[in-house]
Short mmCIF file of C-alpha atoms in Angstrom, two decimals:
data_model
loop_
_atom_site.label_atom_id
_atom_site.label_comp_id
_atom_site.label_asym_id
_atom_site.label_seq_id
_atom_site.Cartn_x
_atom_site.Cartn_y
_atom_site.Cartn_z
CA UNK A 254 117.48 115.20 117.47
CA UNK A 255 115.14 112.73 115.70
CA UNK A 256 112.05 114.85 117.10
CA UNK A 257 114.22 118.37 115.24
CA UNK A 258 114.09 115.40 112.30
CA UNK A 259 110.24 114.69 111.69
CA UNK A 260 109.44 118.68 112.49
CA UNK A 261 112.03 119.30 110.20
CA UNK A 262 110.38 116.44 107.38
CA UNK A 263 106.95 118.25 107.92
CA UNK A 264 107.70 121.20 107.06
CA UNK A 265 109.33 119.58 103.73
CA UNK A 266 105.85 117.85 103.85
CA UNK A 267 103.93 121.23 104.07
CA UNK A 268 106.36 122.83 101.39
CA UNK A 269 105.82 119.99 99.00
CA UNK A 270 101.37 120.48 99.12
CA UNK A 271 102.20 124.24 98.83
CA UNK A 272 104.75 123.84 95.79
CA UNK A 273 101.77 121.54 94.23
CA UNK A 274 99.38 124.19 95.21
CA UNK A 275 100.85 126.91 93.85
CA UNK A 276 101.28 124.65 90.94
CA UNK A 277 97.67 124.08 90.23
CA UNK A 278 97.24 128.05 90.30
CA UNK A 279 100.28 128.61 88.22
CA UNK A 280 98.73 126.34 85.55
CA UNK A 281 95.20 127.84 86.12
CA UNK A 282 96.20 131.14 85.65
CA UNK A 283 98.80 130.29 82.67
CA UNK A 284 101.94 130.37 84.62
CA UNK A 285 104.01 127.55 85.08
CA UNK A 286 106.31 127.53 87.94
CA UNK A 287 110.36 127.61 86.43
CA UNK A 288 111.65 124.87 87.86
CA UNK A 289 108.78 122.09 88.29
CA UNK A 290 110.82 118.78 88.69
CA UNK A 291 111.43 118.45 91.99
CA UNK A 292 109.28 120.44 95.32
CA UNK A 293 109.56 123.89 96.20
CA UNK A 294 110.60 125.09 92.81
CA UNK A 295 114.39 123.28 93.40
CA UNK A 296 116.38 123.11 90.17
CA UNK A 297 118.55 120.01 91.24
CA UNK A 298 118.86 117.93 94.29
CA UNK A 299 121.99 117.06 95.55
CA UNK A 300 122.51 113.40 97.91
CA UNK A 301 125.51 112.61 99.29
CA UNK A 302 126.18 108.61 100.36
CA UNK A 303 128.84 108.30 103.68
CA UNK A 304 129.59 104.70 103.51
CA UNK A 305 130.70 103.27 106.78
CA UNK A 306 132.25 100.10 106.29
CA UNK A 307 135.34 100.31 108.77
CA UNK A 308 135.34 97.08 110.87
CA UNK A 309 133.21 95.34 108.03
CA UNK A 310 136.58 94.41 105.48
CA UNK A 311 137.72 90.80 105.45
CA UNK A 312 141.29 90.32 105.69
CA UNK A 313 143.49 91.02 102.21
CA UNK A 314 140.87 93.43 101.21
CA UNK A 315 141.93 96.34 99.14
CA UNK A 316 144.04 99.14 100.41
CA UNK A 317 146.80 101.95 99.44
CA UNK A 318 149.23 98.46 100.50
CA UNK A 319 147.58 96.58 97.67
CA UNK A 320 150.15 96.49 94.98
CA UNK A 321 152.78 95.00 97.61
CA UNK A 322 150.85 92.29 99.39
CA UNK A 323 151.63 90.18 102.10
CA UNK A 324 151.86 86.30 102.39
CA UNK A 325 147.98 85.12 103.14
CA UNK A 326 148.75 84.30 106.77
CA UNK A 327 150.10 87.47 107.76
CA UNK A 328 148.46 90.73 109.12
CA UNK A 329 148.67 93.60 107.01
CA UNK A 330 148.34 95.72 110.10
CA UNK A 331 149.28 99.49 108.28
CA UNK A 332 146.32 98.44 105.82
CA UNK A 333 144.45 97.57 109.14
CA UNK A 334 144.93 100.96 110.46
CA UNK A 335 144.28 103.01 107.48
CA UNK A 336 140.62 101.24 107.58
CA UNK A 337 140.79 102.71 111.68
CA UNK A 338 141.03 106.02 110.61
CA UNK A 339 137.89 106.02 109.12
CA UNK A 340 136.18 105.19 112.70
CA UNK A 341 138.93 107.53 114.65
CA UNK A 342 138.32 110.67 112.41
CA UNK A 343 136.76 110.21 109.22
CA UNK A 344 133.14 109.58 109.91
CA UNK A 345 133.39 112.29 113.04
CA UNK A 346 134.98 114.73 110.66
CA UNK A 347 132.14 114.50 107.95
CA UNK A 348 129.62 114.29 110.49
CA UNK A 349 130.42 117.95 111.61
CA UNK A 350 130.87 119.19 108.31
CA UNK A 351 127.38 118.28 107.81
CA UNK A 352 126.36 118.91 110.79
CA UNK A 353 127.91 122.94 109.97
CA UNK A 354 125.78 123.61 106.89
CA UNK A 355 122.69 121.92 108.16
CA UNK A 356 123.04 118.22 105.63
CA UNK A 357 121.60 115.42 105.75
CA UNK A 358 123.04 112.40 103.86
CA UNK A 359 122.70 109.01 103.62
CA UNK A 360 124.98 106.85 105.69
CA UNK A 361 125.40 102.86 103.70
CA UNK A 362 126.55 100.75 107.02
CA UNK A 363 128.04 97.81 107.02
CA UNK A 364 126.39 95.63 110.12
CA UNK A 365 129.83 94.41 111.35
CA UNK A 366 131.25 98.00 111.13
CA UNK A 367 128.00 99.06 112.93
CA UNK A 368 128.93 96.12 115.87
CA UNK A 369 132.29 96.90 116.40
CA UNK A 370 131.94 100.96 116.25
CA UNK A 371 127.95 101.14 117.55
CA UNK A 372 128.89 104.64 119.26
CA UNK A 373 129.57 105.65 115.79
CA UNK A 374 126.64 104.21 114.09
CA UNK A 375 124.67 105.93 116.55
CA UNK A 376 126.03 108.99 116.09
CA UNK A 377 125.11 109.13 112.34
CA UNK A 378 121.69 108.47 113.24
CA UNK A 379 121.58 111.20 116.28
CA UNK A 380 122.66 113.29 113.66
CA UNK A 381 119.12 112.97 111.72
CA UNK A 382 121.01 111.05 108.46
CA UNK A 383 119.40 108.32 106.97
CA UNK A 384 121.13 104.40 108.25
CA UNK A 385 121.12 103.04 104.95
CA UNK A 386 121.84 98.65 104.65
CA UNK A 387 125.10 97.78 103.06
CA UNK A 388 124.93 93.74 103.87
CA UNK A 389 125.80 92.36 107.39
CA UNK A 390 129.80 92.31 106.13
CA UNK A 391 131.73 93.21 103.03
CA UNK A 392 130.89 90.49 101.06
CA UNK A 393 130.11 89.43 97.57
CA UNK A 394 126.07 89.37 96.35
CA UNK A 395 125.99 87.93 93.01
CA UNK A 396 127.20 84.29 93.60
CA UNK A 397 124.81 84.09 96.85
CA UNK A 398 121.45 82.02 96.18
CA UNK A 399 117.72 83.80 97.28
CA UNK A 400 117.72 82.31 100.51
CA UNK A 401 121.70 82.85 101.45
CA UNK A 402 121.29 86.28 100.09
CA UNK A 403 118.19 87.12 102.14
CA UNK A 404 119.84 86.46 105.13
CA UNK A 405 123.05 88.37 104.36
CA UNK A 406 120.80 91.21 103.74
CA UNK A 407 118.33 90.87 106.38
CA UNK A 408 121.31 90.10 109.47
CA UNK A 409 122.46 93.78 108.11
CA UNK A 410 119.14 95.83 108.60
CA UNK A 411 118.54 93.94 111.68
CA UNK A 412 121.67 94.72 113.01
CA UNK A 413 121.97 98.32 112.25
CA UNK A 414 118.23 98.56 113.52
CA UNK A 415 118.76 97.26 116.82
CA UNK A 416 122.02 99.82 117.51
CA UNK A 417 120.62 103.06 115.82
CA UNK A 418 117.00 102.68 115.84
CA UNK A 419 116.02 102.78 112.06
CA UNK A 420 115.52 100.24 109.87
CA UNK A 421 116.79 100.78 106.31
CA UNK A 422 114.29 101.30 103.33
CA UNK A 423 117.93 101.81 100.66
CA UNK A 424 120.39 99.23 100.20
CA UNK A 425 123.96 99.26 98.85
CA UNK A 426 125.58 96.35 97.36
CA UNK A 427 129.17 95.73 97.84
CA UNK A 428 131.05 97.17 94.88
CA UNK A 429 127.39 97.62 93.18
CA UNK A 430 127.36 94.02 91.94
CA UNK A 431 123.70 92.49 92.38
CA UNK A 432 122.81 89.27 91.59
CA UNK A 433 119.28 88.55 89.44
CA UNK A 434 117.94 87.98 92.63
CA UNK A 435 118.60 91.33 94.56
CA UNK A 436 115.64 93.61 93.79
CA UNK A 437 113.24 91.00 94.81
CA UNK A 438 115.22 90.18 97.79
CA UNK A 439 115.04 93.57 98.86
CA UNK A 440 111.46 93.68 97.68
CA UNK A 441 110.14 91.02 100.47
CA UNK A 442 112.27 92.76 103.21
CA UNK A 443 110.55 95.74 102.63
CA UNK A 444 112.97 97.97 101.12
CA UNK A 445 111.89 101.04 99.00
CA UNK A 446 115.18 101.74 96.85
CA UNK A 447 118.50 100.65 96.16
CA UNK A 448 121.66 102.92 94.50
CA UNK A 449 123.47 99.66 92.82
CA UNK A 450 122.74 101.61 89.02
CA UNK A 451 124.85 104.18 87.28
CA UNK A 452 121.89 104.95 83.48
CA UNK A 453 120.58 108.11 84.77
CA UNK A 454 120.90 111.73 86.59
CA UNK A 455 118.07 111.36 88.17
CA UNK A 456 115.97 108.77 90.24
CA UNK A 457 113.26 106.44 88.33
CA UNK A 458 111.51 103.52 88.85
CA UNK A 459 111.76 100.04 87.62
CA UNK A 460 108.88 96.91 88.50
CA UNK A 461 109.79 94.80 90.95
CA UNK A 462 106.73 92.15 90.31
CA UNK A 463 104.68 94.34 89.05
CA UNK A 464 105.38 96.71 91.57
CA UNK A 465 107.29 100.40 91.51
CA UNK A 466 110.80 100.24 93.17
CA UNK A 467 113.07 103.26 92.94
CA UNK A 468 116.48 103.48 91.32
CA UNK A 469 118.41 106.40 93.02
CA UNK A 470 121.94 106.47 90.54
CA UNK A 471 124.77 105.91 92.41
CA UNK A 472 128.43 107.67 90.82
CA UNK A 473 131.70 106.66 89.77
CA UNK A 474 132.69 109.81 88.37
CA UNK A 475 132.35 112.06 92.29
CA UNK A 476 133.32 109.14 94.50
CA UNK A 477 136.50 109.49 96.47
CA UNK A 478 137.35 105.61 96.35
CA UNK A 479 137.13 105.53 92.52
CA UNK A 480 139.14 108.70 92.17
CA UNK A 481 141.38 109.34 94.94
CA UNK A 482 142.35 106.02 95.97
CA UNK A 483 141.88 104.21 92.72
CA UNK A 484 143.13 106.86 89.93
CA UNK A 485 145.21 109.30 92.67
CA UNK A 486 143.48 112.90 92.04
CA UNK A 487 144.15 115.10 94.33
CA UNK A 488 141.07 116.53 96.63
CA UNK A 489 142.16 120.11 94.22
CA UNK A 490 140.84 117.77 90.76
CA UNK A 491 138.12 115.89 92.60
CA UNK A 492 136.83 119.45 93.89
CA UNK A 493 137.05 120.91 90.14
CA UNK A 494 134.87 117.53 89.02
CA UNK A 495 132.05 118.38 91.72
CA UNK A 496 132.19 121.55 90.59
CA UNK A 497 132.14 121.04 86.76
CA UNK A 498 129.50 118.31 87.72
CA UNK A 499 126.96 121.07 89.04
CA UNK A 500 127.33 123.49 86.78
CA UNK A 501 126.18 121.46 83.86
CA UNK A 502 123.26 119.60 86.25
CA UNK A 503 122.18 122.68 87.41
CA UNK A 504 121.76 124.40 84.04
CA UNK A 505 120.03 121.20 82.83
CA UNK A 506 117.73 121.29 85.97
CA UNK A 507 116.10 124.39 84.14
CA UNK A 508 114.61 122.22 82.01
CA UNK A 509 114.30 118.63 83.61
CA UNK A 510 114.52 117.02 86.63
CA UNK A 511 118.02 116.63 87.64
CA UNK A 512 120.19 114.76 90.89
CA UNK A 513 123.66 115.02 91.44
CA UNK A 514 125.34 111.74 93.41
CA UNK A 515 128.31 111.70 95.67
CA UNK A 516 129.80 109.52 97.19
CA UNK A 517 132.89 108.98 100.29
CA UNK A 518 133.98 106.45 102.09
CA UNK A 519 134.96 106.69 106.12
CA UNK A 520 138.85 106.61 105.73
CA UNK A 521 138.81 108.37 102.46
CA UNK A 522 136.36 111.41 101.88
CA UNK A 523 136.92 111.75 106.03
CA UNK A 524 140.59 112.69 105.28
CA UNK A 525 141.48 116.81 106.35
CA UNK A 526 141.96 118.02 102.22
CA UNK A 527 139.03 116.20 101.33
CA UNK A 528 136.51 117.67 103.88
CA UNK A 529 138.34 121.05 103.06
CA UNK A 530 137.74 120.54 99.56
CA UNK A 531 134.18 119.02 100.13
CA UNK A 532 133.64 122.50 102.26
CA UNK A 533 134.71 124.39 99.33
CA UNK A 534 132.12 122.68 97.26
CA UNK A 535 129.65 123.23 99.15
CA UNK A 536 129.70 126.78 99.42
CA UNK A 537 130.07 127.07 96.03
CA UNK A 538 126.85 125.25 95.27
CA UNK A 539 125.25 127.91 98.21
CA UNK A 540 125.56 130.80 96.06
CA UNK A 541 123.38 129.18 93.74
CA UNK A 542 119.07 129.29 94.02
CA UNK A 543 117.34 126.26 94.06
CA UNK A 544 119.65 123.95 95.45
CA UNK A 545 118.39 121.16 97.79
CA UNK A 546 120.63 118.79 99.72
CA UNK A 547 118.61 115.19 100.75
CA UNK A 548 118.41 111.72 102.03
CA UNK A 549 118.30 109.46 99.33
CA UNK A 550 114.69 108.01 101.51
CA UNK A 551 113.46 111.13 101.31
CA UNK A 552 113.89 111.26 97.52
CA UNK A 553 112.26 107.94 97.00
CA UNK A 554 109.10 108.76 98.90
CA UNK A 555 108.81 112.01 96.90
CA UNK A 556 109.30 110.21 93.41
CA UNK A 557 107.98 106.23 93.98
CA UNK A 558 104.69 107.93 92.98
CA UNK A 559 105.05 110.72 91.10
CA UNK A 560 103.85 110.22 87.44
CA UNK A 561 106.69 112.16 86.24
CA UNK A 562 109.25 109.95 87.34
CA UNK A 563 110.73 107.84 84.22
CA UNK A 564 109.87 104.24 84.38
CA UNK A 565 112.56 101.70 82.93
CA UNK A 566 112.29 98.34 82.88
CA UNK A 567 115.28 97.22 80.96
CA UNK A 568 115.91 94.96 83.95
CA UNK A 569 112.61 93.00 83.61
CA UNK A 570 113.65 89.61 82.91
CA UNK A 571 115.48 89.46 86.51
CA UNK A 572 112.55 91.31 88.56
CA UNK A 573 109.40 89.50 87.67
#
């Protein structure tokens, strides 16, 4: 599966230094190609995040049991097993989904989530989907100093690495919350991108040191723990928000480069409606040209050098 992979990445490769090709004797001749933004002549990109934090969640942590919770010392085990399901059928559910229309997403794992399900985290990888870091446990970021943070993030990758093979070049904070420290953190461990932002529609780059890191926009407005469990849509208005979603990205992606983020969790966006409605959704965005599903690592190779890609820097004071 990971040979399919690369063959499968050249070929992206080889359709990329065709697209810029063809480019060069579009512009040579007068014609521009219609869609420029992104390779291939795509009019918007579309990356999908499958967190897998199952196993990961300290005790008390939030769940549908929330609003009626227990004394501290006791075991909320119904909360306990709605975090199972995401291991039992979630993940496994999504993964086929994907694995029907030929996606690949990126997978945010939790290391402790990855050491007590490692069949699973290895079957997200076998799958060809990028093993994205999401900490070694769900834990907070922004009170942690350099070194204590370093560590939390490094046990993660390390972990994650050592059961599935790849090390993670994106990272995932828990609940998005960095501290001033996190970019460079990330920075010395070698990562290429992180998702904790929510400015754009489309990946940029801020300096990390002087140096380009990428910014791949995470979402609030399609992620299944923000909507479903948090606001309680139904998978029926969370499919009409996808959809409503593309239709305006995709009209925009005539004219600039445009990504559309989404986001579910194991135990949530693994649920029977929501992959139905998820399936719906994607074949609605099939009968559309010019639509490209991708790794969020793939994405940040394409644009961490690409002079198109918008440069911000409105978080300078933390990242020198």
């Amino acid at each position: 599966m990971k040979f399919r992979y690369q063959v499968c990445m050249m070929m992206v490769t080889m359709l990329l230094l065709l697209s810029c090709k063809n480019d060069n004797q579009d512009k040579r001749s007068g014609n521009k190609p219609t869609h420029p933004h992104w390779p291939n002549n795509a009019q918007l990109v579309i990356s999908i995040s499958m967190q897998f934090e199952t196993g990961g969640q300290p005790a008390g942590v939030e769940s549908p049991f929330s609003g009626n919770p227990l004394p501290k010392d006791v075991p909320d085990l119904p909360a306990e097993s709605w975090y199972r399901y995401g291991a039992r059928e979630g993940i496994y559910r999504m993964l086929d989904l994907w694995k029907k229309y030929g996606i690949k997403v990126t997978s945010h794992v939790v290391g402790a989530a990855a050491l007590k399900y490692p069949e699973l985290a290895k079957a997200i990888a076998a799958g060809g989907h990028e093993i994205a870091a999401h900490g070694i446990s769900w834990d907070n970021q922004w009170n942690k100093n350099y070194a204590d943070e370093l560590k939390f993030v490094k046990d993660g990758v390390d972990t994650v690495a050592q059961l599935t093979g790849q090390t993670a070049i994106g990272y995932n904070c828990n609940w998005l919350r960095r501290s001033p420290n996190t970019l460079k953190v990330l920075q010395d461990l070698g990562f290429m991108y992180h998702i904790d932002d929510l400015s754009r529609d489309e990946p940029f780059i801020t300096k990390v040191r002087g140096k380009n890191f990428v910014v791949i926009p995470y979402t609030e407005r399609n992620n299944d723990i923000i909507k479903i469990t948090g606001e309680h849509w139904t998978p029926d208005q969370f499919l009409s928000q996808l959809k409503r979603e593309f239709d305006q990205l995709y009209a925009e992606g005539a004219q600039k480069r445009r990504m559309m983020s989404i986001s579910f969790h194991d135990r949530i966006g693994g649920s029977p409606a929501m992959v139905n409605a998820m399936e719906s959704f994607i074949r609605y965005t099939k009968e559309k040209t010019g639509v490209f599903y991708m790794r969020k690592d793939d994405i940040a190779k394409l644009v961490i050098n690409d002079p198109d890609t918008p440069v911000d820097n409105s978080e300078e004071m933390y990242n020198n």
